[in-house]
Short mmCIF file of C-alpha atoms and ligand atoms in Angstrom, two decimals:
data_model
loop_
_atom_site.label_atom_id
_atom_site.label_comp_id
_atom_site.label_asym_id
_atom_site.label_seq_id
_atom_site.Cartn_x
_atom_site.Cartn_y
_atom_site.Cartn_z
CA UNK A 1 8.93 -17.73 14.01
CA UNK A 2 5.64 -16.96 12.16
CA UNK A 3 4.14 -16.63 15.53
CA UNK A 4 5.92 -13.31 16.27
CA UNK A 5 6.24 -12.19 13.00
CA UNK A 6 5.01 -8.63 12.28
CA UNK A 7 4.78 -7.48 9.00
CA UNK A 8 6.21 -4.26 7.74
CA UNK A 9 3.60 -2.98 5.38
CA UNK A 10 3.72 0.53 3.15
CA UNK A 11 0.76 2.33 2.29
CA UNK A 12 1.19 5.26 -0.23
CA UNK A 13 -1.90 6.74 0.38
CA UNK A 14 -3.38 10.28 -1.79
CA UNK A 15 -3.67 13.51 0.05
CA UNK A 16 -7.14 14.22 -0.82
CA UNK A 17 -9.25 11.20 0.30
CA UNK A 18 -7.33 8.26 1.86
CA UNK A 19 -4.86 10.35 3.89
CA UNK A 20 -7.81 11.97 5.16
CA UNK A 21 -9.58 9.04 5.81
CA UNK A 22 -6.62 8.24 7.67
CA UNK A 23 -6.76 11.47 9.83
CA UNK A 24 -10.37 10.70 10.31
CA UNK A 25 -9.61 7.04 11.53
CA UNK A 26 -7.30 8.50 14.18
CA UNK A 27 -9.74 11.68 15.05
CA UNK A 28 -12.22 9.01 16.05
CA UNK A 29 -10.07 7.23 18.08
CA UNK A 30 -10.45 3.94 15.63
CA UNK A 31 -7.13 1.81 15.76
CA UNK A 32 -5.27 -0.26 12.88
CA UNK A 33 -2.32 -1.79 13.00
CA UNK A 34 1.46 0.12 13.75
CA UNK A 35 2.71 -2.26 11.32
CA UNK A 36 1.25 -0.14 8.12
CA UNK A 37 4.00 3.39 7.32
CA UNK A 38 1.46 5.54 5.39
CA UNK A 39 3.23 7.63 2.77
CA UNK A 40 1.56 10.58 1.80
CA UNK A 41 1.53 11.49 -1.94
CA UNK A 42 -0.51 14.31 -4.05
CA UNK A 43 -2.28 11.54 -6.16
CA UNK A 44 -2.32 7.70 -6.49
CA UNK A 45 -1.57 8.51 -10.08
CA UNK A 46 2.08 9.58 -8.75
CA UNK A 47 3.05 5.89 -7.29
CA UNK A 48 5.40 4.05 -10.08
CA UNK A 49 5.76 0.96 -10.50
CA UNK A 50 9.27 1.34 -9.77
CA UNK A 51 7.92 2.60 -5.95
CA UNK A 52 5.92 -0.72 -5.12
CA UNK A 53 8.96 -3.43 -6.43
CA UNK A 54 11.41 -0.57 -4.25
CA UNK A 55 9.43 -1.33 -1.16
CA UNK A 56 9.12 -4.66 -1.61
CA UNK A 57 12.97 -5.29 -2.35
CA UNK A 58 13.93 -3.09 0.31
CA UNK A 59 12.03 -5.15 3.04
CA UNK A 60 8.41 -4.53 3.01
CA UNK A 61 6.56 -7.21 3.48
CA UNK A 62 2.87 -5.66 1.40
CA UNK A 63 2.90 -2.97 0.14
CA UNK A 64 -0.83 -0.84 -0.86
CA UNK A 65 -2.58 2.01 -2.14
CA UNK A 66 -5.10 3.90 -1.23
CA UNK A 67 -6.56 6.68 -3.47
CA UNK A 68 -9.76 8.28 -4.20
CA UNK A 69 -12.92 6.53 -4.64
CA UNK A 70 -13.32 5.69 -8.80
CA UNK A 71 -14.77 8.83 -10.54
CA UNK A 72 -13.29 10.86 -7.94
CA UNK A 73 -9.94 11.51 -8.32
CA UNK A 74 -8.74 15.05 -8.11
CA UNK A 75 -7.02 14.45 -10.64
CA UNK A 76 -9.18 12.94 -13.04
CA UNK A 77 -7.60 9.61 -14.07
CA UNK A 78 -4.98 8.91 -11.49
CA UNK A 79 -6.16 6.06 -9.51
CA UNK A 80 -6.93 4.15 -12.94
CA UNK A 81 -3.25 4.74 -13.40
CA UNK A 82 -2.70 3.73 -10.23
CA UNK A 83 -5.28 0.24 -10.49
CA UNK A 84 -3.16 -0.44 -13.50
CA UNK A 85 0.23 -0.18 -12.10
CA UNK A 86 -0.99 -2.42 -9.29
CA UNK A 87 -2.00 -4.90 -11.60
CA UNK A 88 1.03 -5.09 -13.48
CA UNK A 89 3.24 -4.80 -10.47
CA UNK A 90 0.81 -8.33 -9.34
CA UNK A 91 1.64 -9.94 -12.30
CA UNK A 92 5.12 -9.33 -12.44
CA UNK A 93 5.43 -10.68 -8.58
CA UNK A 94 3.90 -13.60 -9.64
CA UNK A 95 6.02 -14.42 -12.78
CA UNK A 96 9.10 -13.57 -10.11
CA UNK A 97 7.65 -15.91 -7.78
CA UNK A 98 6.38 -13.95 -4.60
CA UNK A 99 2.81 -13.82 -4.08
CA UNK A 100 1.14 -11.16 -5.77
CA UNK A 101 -0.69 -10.54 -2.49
CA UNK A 102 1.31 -8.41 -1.03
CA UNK A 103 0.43 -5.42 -2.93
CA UNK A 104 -3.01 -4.22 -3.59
CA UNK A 105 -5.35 -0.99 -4.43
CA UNK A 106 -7.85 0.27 -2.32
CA UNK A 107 -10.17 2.94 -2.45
CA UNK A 108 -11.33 5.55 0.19
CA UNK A 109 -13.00 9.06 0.43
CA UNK A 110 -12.23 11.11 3.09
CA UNK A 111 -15.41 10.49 4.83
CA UNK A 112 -14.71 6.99 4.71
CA UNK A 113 -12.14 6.46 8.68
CA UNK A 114 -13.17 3.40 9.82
CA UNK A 115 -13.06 1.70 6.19
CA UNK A 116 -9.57 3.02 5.84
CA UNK A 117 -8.77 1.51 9.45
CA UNK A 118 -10.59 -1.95 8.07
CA UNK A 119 -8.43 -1.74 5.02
CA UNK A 120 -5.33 -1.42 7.34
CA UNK A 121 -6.64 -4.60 9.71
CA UNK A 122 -7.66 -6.62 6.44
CA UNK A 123 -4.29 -6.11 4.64
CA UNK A 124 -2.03 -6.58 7.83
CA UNK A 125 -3.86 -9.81 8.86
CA UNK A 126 -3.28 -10.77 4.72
CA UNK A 127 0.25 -10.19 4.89
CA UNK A 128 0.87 -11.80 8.41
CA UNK A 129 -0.68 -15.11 7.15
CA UNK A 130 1.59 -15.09 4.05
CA UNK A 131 4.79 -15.07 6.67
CA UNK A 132 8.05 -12.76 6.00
CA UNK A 133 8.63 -10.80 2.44
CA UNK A 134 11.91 -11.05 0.64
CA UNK A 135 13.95 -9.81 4.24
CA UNK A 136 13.17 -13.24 5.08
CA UNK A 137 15.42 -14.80 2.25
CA UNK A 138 18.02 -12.09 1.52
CA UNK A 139 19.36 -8.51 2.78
CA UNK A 140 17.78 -4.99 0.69
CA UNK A 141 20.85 -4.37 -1.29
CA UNK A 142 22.92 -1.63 -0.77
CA UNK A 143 21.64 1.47 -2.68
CA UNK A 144 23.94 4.56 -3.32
CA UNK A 145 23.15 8.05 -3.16
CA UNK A 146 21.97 8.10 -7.20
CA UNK A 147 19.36 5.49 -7.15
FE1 FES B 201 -6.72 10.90 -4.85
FE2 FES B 201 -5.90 11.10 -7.40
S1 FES B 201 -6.23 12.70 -6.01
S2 FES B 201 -6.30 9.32 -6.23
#
């Protein structure tokens, strides 16, 4: 089973820097993984924590962001927000019991395409060793409209 497994991984990635780092990546014809849904978002400093346990209990297997480099935020301060919220979000997995390697905070400029596409090999290949997420031992619940 592990063999075949392919990881469904969600990046939330900032506008300014990593989504065009992203756009870069594909502009230069680099390739990373299918497995990684990039979710575009004005600033890292936007992503809750209540966004990275969602995507986790709803099936993703990792779950990362990628913001500005730190210092450059457009912003100002929100990927240290963001570093923080991935730290606590780590800590709480691990208390829970899942590894707290399957979320994680990166940082890329917009210059920076085949780091992002690195980043995306690095943290697939992470995520496939660790095997299925919480899919693997029960359903996403069922949500209704108001959540
Ligand atoms: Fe990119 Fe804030 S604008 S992390």
């Amino acid at each position: 089973m592990k063999d075949t497994f392919e990881p469904v991984i969600v990046c939330f990635c900032c506008q300014w820097c990593s989504y065009a780092a992203a756009d870069l990546a594909g502009s230069m014809r680099l390739s990373y993984p299918t497995n990684v849904r990039i979710i575009r978002i004005p600033c890292t400093g936007r992503v809750d924590v209540k966004f990275l346990l969602s995507a986790i209990e709803d099936g993703a297997d990792g779950v990362f962001i990628s913001g500005c480099l730190l210092g450059d935020c457009h912003y100002r301060t929100g990927n240290y927000f963001a570093t923080k919220r991935v730290a606590f979000v780590k800590n709480l997995l691990e208390k829970v019991g899942v590894n707290p390697d399957r979320v994680e905070m990166y940082y890329n400029s917009s210059a920076m395409g085949p780091q992002f596409a690195q980043t995306c090999r690095d943290f697939t290949d992470r995520i496939r060793k660790l095997g299925p997420g919480l899919r693997a031992v029960a359903p996403a619940p069922a949500r209704n409209a108001v959540d």
